[in-house]
Coordinates of C-alpha atoms (C1' of nucleotides) in Angstrom, one line a residue:
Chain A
X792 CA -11.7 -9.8 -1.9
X793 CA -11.7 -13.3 -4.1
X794 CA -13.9 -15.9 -3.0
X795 CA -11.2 -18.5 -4.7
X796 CA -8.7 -19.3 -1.5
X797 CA -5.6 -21.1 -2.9
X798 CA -2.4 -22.3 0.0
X799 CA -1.7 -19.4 1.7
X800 CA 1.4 -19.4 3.6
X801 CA 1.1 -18.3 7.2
X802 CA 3.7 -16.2 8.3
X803 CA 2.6 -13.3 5.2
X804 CA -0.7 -14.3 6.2
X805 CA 0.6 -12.9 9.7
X806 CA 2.0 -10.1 8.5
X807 CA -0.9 -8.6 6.3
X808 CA -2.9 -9.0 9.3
X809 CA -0.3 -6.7 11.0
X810 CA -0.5 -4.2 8.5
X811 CA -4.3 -4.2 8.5
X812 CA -4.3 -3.5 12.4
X813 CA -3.2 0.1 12.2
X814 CA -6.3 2.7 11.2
X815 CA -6.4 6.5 10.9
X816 CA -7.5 6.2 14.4
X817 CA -5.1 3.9 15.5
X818 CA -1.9 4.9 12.9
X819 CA 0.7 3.6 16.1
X820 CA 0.5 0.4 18.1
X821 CA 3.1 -1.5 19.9
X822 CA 4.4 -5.3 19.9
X823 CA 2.2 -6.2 23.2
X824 CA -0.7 -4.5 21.7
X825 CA -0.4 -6.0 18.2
X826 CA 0.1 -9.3 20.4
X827 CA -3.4 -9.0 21.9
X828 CA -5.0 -8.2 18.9
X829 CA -3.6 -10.9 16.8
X830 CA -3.9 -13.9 19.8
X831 CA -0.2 -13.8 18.3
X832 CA 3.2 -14.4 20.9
X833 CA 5.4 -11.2 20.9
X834 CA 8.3 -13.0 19.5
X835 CA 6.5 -13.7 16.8
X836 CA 4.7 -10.0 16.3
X837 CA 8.3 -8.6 16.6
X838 CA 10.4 -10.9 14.0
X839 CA 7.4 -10.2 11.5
X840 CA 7.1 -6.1 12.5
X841 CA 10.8 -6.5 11.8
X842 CA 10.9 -7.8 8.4
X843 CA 7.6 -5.2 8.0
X844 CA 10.0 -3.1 8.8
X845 CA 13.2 -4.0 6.5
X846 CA 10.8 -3.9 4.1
X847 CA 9.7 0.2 4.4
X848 CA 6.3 -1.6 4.9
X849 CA 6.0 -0.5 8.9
X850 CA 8.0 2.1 10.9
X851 CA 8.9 2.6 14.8
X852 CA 8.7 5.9 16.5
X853 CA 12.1 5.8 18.2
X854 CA 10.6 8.2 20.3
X855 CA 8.2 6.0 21.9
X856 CA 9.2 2.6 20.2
X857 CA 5.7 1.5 18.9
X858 CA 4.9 1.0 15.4
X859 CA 3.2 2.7 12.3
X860 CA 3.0 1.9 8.5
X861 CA 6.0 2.9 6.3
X862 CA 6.0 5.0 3.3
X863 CA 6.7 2.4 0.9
X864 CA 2.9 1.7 1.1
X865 CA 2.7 4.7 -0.6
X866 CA 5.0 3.6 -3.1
X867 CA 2.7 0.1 -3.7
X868 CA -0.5 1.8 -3.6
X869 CA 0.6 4.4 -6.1
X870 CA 1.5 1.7 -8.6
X871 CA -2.1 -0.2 -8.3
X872 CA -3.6 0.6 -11.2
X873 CA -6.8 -0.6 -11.3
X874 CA -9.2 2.0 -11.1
X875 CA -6.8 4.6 -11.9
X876 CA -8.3 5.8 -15.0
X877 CA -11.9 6.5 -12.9
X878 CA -10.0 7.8 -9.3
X879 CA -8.5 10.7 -11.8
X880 CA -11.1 11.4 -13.7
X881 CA -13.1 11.4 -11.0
X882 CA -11.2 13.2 -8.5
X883 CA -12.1 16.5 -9.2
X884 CA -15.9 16.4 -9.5
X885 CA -16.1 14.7 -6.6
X886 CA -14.3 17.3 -4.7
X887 CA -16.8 19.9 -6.4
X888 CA -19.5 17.9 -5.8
X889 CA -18.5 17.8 -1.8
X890 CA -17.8 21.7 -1.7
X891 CA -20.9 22.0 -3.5
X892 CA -22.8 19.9 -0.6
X893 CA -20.9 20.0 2.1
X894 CA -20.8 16.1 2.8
X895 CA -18.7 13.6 2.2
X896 CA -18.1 12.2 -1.4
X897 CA -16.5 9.1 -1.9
X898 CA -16.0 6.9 -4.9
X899 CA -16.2 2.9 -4.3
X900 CA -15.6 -0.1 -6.2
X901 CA -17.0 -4.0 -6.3
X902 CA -14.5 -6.3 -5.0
X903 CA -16.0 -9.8 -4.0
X904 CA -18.8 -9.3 -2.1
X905 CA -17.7 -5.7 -0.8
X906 CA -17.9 -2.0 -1.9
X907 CA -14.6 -0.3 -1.3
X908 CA -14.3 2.8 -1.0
X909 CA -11.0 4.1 -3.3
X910 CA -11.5 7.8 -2.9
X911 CA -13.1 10.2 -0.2
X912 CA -13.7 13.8 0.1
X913 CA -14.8 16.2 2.9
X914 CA -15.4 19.2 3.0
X915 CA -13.4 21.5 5.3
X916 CA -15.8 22.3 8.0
X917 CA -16.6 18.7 7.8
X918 CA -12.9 17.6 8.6
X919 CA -13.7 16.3 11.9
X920 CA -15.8 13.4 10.6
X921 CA -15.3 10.6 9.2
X922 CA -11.9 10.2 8.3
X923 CA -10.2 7.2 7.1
X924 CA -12.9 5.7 4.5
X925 CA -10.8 5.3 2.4
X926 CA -9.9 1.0 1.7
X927 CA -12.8 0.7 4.0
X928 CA -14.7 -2.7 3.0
X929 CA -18.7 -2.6 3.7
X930 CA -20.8 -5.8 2.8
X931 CA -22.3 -4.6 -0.8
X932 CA -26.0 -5.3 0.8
X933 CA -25.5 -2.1 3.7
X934 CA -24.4 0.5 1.8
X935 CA -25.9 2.4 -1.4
X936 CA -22.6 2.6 -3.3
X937 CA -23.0 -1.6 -3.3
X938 CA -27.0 -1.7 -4.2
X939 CA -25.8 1.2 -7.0
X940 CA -22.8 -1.6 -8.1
X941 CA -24.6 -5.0 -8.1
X942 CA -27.9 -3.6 -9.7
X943 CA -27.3 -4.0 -13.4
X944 CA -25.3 -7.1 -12.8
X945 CA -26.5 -10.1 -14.9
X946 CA -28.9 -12.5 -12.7
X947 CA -25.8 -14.8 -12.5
X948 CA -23.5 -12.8 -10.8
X949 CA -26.1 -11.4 -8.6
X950 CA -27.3 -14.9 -7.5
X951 CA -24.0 -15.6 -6.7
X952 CA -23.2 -12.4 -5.0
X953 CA -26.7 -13.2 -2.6
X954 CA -26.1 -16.7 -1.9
X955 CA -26.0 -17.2 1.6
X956 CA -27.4 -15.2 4.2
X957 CA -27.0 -11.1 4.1
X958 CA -25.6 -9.8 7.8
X959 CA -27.6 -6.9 9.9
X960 CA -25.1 -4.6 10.6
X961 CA -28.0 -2.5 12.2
X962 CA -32.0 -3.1 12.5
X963 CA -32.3 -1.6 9.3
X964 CA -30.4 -3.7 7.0
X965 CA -31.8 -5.8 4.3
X966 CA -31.6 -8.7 5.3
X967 CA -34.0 -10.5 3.4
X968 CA -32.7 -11.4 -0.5
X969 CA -36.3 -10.9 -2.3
X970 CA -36.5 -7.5 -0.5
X971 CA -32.8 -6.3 -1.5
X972 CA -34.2 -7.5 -5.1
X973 CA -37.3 -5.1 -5.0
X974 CA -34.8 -3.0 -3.8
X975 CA -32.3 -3.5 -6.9
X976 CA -35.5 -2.8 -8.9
X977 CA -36.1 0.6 -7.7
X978 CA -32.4 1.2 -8.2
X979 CA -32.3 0.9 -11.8
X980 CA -35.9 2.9 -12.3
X981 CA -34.2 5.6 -10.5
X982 CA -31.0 5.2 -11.9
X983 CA -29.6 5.9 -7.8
X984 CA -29.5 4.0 -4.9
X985 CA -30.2 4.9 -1.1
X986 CA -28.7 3.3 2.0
X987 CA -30.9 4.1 5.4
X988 CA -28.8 3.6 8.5
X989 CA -28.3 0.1 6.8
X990 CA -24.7 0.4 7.5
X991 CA -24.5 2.4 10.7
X992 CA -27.0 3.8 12.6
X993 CA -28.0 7.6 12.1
X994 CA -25.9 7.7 8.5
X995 CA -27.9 8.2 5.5
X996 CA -26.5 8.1 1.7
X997 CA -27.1 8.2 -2.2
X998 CA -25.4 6.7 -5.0
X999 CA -25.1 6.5 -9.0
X1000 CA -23.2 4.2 -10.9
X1001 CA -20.5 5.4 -13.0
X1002 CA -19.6 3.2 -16.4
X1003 CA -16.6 2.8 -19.4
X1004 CA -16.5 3.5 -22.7
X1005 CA -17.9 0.1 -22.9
X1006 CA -21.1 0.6 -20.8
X1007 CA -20.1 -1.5 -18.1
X1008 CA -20.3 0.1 -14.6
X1009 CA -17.0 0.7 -13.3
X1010 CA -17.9 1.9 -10.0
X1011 CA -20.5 4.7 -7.9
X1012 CA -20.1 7.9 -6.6
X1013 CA -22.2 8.2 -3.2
X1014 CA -22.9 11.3 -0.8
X1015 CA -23.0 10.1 2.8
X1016 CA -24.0 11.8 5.8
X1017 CA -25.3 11.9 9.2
X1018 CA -29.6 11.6 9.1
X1019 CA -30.6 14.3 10.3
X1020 CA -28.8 16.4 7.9
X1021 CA -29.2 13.8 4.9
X1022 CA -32.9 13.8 5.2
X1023 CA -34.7 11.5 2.8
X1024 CA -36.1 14.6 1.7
X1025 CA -32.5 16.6 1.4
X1026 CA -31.5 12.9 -0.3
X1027 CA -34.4 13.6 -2.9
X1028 CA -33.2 16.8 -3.9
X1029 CA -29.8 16.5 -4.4
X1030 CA -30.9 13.1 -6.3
X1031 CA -30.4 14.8 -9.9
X1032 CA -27.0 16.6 -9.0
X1033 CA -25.3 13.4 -7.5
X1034 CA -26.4 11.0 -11.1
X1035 CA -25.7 14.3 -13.3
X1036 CA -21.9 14.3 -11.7
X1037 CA -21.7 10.6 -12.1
X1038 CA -22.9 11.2 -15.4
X1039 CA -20.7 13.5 -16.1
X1040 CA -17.8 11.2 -14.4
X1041 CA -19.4 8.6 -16.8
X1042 CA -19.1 10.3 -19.9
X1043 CA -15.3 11.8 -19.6
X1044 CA -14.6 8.4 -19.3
X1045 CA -16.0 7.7 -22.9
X1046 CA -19.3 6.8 -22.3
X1047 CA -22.3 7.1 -24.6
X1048 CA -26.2 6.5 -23.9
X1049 CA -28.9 5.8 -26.0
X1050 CA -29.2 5.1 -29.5
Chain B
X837 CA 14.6 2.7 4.8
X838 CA 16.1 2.0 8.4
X839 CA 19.5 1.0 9.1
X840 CA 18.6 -1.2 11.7
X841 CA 18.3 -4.7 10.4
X842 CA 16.5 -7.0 13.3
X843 CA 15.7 -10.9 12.8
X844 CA 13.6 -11.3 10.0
X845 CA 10.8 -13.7 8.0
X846 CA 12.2 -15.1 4.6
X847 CA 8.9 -15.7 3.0
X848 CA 7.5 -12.0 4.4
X849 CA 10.7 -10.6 2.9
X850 CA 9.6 -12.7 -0.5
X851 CA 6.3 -11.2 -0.3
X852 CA 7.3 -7.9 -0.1
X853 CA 9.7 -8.5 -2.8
X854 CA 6.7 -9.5 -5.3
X855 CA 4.8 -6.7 -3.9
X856 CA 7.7 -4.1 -5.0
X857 CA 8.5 -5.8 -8.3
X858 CA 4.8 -4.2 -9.7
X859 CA 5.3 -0.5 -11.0
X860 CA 3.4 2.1 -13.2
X861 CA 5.3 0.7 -16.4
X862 CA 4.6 -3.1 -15.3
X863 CA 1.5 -3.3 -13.7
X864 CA 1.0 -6.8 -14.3
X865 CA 3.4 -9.9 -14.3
X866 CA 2.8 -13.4 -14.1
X867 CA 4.2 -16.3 -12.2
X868 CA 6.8 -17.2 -14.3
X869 CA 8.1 -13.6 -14.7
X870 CA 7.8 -12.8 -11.2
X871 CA 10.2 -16.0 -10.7
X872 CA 12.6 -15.3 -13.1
X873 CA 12.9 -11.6 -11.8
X874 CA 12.9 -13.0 -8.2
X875 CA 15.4 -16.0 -8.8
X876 CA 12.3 -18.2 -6.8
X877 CA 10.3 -21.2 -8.5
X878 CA 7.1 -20.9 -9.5
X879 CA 5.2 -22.7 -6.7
X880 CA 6.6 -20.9 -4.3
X881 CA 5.6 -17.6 -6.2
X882 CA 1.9 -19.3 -6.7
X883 CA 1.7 -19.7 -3.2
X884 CA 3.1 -15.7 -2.1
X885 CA 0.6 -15.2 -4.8
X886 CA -2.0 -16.9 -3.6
X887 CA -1.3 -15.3 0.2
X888 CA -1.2 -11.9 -0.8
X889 CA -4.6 -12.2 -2.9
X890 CA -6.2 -13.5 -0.1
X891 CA -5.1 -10.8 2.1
X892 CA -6.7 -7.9 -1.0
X893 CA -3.0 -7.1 -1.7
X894 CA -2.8 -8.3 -5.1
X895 CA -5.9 -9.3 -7.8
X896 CA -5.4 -11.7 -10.4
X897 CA -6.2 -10.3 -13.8
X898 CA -9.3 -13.3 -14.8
X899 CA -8.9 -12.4 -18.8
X900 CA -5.2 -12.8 -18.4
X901 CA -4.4 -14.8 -15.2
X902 CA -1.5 -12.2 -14.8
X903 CA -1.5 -10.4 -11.2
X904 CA -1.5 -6.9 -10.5
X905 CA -1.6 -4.9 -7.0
X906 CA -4.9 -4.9 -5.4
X907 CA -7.0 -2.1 -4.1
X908 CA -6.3 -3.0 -0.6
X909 CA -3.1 -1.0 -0.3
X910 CA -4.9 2.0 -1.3
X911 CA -6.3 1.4 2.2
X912 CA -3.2 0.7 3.9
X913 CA -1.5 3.8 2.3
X914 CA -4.0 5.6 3.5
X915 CA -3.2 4.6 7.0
X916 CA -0.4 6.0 6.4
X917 CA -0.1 8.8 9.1
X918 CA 3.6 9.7 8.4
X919 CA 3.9 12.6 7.3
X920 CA -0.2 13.2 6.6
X921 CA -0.1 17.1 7.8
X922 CA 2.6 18.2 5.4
X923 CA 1.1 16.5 2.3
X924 CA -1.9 17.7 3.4
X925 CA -1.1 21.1 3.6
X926 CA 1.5 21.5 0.8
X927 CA -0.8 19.9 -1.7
X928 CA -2.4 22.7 -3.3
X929 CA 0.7 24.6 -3.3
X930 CA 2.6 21.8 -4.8
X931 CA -0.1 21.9 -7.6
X932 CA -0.5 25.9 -8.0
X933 CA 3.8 25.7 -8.6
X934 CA 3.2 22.5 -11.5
X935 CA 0.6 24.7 -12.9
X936 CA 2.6 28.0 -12.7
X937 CA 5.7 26.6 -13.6
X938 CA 4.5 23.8 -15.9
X939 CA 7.1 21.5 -14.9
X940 CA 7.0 18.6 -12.2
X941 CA 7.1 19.2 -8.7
X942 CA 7.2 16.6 -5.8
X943 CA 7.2 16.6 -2.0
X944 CA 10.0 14.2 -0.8
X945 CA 11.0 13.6 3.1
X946 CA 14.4 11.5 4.6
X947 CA 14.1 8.0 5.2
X948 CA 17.5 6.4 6.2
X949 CA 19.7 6.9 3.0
X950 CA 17.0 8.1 0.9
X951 CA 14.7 10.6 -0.1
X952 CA 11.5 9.0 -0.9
X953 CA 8.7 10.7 -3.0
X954 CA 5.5 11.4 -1.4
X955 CA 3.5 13.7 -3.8
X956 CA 4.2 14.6 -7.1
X957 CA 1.9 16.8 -9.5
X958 CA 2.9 16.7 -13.3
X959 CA 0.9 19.6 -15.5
X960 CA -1.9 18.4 -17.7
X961 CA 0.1 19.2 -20.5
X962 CA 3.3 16.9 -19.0
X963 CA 1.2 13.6 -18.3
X964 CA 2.8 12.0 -20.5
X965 CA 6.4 12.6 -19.0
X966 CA 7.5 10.6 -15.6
X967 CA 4.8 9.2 -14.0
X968 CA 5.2 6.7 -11.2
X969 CA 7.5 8.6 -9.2
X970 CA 5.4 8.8 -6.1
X971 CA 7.7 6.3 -3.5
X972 CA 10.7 6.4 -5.5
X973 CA 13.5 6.1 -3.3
X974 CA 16.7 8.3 -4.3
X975 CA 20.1 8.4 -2.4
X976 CA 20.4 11.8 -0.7
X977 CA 23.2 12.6 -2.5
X978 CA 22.0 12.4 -6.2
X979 CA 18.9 14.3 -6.0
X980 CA 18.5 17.8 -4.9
X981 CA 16.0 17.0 -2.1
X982 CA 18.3 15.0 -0.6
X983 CA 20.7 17.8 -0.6
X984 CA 17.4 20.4 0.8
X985 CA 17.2 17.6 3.8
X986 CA 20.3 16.7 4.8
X987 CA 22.3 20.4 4.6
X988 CA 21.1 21.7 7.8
X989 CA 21.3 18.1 9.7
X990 CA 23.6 18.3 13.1
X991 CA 27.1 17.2 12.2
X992 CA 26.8 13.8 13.8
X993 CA 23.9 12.6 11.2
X994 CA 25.3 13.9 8.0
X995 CA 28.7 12.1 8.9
X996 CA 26.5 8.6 9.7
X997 CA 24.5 9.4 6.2
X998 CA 28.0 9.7 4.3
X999 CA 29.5 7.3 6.1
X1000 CA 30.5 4.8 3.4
X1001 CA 31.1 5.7 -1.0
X1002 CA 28.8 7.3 -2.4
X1003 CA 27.2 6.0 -5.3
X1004 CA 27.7 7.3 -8.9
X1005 CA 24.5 7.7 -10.5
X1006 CA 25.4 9.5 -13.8
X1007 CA 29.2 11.4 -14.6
X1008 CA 27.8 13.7 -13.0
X1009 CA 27.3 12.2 -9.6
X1010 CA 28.8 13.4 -6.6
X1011 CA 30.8 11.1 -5.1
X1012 CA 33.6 12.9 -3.6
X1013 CA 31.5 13.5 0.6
X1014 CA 33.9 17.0 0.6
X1015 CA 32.5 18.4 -2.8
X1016 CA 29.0 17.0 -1.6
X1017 CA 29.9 18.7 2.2
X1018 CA 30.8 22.2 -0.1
X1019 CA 27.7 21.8 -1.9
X1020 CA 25.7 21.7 1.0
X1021 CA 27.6 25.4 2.6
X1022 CA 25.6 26.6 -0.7
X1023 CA 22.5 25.2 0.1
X1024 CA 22.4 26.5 3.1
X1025 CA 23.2 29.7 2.0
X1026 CA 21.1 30.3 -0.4
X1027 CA 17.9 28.3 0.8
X1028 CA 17.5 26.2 -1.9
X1029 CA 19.1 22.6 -3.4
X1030 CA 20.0 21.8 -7.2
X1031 CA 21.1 18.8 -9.0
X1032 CA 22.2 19.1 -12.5
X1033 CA 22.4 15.4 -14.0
X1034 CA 22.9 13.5 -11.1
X1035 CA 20.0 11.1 -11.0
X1036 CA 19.4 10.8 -14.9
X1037 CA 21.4 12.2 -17.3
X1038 CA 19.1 15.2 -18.7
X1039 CA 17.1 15.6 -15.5
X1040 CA 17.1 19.0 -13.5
X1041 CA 16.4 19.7 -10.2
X1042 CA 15.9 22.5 -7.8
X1043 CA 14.6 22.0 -4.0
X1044 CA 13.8 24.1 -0.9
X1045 CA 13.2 22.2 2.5
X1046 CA 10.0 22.9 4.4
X1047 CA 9.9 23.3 8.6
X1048 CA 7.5 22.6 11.0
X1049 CA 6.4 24.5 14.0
X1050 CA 9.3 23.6 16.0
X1051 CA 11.5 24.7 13.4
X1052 CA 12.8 21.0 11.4
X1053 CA 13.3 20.2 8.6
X1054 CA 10.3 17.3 7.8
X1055 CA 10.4 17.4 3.9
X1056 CA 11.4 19.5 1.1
X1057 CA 9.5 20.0 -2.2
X1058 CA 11.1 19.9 -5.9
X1059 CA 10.6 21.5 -9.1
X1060 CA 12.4 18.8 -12.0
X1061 CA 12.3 18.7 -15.3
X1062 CA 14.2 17.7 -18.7
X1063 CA 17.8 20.1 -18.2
X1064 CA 17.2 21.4 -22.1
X1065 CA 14.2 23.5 -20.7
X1066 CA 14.8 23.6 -16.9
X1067 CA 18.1 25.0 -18.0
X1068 CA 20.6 26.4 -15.1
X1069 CA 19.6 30.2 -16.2
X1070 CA 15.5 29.3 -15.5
X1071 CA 16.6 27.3 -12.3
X1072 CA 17.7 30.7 -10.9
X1073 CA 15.0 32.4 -12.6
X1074 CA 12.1 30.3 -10.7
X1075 CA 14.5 29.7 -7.7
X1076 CA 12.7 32.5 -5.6
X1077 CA 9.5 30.4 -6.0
X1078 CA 10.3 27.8 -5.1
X1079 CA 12.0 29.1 -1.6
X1080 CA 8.4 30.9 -1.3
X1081 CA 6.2 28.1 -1.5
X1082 CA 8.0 25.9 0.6
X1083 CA 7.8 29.0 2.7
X1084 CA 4.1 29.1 2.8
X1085 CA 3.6 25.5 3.0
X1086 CA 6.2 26.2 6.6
X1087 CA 4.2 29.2 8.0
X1088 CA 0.9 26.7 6.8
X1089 CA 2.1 24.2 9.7
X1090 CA 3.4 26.7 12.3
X1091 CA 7.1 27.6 11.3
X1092 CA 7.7 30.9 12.8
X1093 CA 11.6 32.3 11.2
X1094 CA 13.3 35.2 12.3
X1095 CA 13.0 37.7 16.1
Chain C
dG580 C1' -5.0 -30.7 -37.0
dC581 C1' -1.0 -31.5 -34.5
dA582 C1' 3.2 -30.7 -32.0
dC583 C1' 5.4 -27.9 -29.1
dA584 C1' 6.3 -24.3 -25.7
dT585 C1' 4.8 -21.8 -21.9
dC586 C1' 1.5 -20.7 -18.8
dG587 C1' -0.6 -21.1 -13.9
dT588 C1' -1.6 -24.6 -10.7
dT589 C1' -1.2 -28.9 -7.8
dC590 C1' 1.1 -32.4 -5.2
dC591 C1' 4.3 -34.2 -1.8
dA592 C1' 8.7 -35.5 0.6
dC593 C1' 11.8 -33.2 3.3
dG594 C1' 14.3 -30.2 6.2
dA595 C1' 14.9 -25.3 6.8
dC596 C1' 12.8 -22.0 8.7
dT597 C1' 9.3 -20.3 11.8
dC598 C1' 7.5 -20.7 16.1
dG599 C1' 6.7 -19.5 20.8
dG600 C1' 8.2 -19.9 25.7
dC601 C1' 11.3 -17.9 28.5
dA602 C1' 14.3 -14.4 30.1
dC603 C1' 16.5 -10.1 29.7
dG604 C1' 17.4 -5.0 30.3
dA605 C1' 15.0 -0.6 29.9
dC606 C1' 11.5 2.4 31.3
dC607 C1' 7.8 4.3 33.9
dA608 C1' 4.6 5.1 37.6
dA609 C1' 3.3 4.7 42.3
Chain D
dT203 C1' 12.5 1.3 45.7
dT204 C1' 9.4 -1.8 43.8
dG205 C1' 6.4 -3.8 40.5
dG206 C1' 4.6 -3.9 36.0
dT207 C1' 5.0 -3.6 31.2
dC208 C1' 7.6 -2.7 27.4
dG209 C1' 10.5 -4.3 23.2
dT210 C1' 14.0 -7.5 22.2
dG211 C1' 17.0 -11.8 22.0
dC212 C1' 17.8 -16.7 22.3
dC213 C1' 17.1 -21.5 21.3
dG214 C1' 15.1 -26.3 20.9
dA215 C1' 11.2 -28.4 18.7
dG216 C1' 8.6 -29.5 14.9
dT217 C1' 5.4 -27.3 11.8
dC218 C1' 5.2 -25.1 7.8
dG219 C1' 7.3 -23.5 3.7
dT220 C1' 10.1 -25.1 0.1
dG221 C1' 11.0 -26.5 -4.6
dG222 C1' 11.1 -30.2 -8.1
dA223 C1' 8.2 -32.7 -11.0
dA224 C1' 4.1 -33.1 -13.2
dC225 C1' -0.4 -31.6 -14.7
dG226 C1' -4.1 -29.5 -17.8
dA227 C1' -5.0 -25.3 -20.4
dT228 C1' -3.8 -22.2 -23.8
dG229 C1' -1.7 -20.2 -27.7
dT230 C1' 1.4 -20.4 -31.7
dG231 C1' 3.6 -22.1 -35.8
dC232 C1' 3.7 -25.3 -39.4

DNA sequence: GCACATCGTTCCACGACTCGGCACGACCAA
DNA sequence: TTGGTCGTGCCGAGTCGTGGAACGATGTGC
């Protein structure tokens, strides 16, 4: 998200927050419920679910009267472009790339001082975990897909990227900025980074960067998994196939290396 | 979009407004455009700006200081439970017919007045045509979705959805409710839905409706393309098809027909 | 190089619009 | 039947959103 913050006005302000209460594991929620969440009267919740809902934005389930986002935001979020070009180009290796595993395969992007996840893919008898990754925000320093992002970033950017204190999500996190350097270091040796139950516990992952035509990294492709599946060893082996796909990802997108 | 229309916020309804004046062929627009196109002054566009930026929903261009939609309703789409199962399950299908066929095909459902895109798959060799139809909102009447959703609807909704004129799209609209009401006998005859011209001058249509497992109608899936080579003949030539898939993609989420 | 036009952004006075408390009828469970 | 909770409606208060004017930045044409 941008660090700028210009006026805001309060009752969209409201509103967004509305829209960014309902999850994949939470799709319907009612006035009094929304009301809790948001320390927000039910008058209020209700006139702004209602003009949520004028606008296609939300829906209510006459059946039981609570409320779920509307199609329209599938209207709006097939008409952001950014990232377009790599989502399709990427889509079907990483779906390859998640049979060929059989863990989850997601594609993420820098935005402010978060990794974003755009696209994710699971494998079918992995459907019952972790779902709805997708828009998910992690703090850049927790996950490998942000260490893979911010690693070849000029020392500017990355400076500013690390000012202020890094949060521990869990004991492992790197919290310490010199160490997340080291870290950065090993990341562009390797050409892939590695997230130890940085983000959550017991969840292991790799990633690779992918970059443009112009050499400029766009965003990384990461396989994520529970631990004791995603062994560091199991993380070493599939090493190679994870930066050849990004590679590959890389180079459809008009990429060339070396002289 | 629903009928109902509840107390609502002005500057939420503005917001929304900005969000939905973005598409596929204007993915970026500036403060000034956005005003005139809105009828609002600029600050007060600045500052819905400024809110919705904040909130990840739009992401000012920094080379060009124009705004586009931001990667955050990627996420909220994808919160999107409505209708997840069927475009879940008809996706392949929908994209085995666009490679069979070689012409569009699209997964629509009913919402109020409308039929709304959800999914639509254009062949590799077709990219070039219509893109930026996923959310479209159609009236029922123009398109032949609408006609595949609405023919088998109890006799007390159809009269509430043609309550009213009906809109002339093209000549070749149908605006007369008793030759729409005749049209529909035939589509429930023969299983399938056709426009001929009705939307766009030169645009084609054929539709079959898919059922869940208690039997309703929840969307209905479309093959459309230019009317020289989706011509009236080929329509009945790839009708059978098109009843199939939307067949399987039925049986796919329980639809059990016939003793 | 300068003038001009247009851009996004900022400021501020003002009142329109949003707020939130309260009450309502509907619904459900005990 | 009673009590609790739900979504919804109303209305007075005043906060917040509005919109006009102006600003600096940028690009263009002469």
């Amino acid at each position: 998200m941008t660090e700028k913050q210009g006026p805001t006005v309060q009752s969209v302000e409201r509103a967004i927050a509305i829209l960014k209460a309902f999850s994949v594991e939470e799709p319907e929620l009612g006035v009094g419920e929304l009301s809790r969440r948001l320390n927000l009267p039910k008058s209020t919740v209700f006139r702004l679910l209602s003009t949520l809902e004028a606008g296609g934005l939300v829906a209510q389930n006459p059946k039981t009267g609570q409320y779920r986002l509307g199609v329209d935001l599938i209207g709006l979020a097939n008409n952001v472009i950014a990232y377009a070009d790599v989502r399709r180009v990427a889509r079907p290796h990483l779906r390859r790339l998640a049979d060929a595993l059989g863990e989850t395969v997601s594609l993420s992007i820098l935005d402010g001082r978060d990794a974003v996840n755009l696209e994710q893919f699971v494998p079918p008898r992995r459907l019952v975990m972790r779902v709805g990754w997708v828009g998910r925000r992690m703090p850049v320093h927790t996950v490998s897909v942000g260490k893979a992002l911010i690693a070849f970033l000029p020392e500017e950017e990355l400076s500013r990227l690390l000012d202020g204190s890094l949060e521990a999500l869990t004991p492992h996190t790197i919290t310490d900025p010199q160490v997340l350097r080291d870290e950065l270091v090993r990341v562009r040796e390797r050409g892939y980074a590695t997230a130890f139950e940085e983000l959550e516990e017991g969840l292991h992952a790799i990633s690779a960067p992918l970059y443009n035509h112009e050499g400029e990294i766009v965003a990384a492709i990461s396989v994520s998994g529970p631990a004791y599946r995603l062994t560091r060893e199991r993380i070493e082996e599939i090493a190679p196939q994870v930066v050849q796909t990004a590679h590959q990802i890389s180079k459809e997108m008009g990429y060339r290396d070396g002289p």
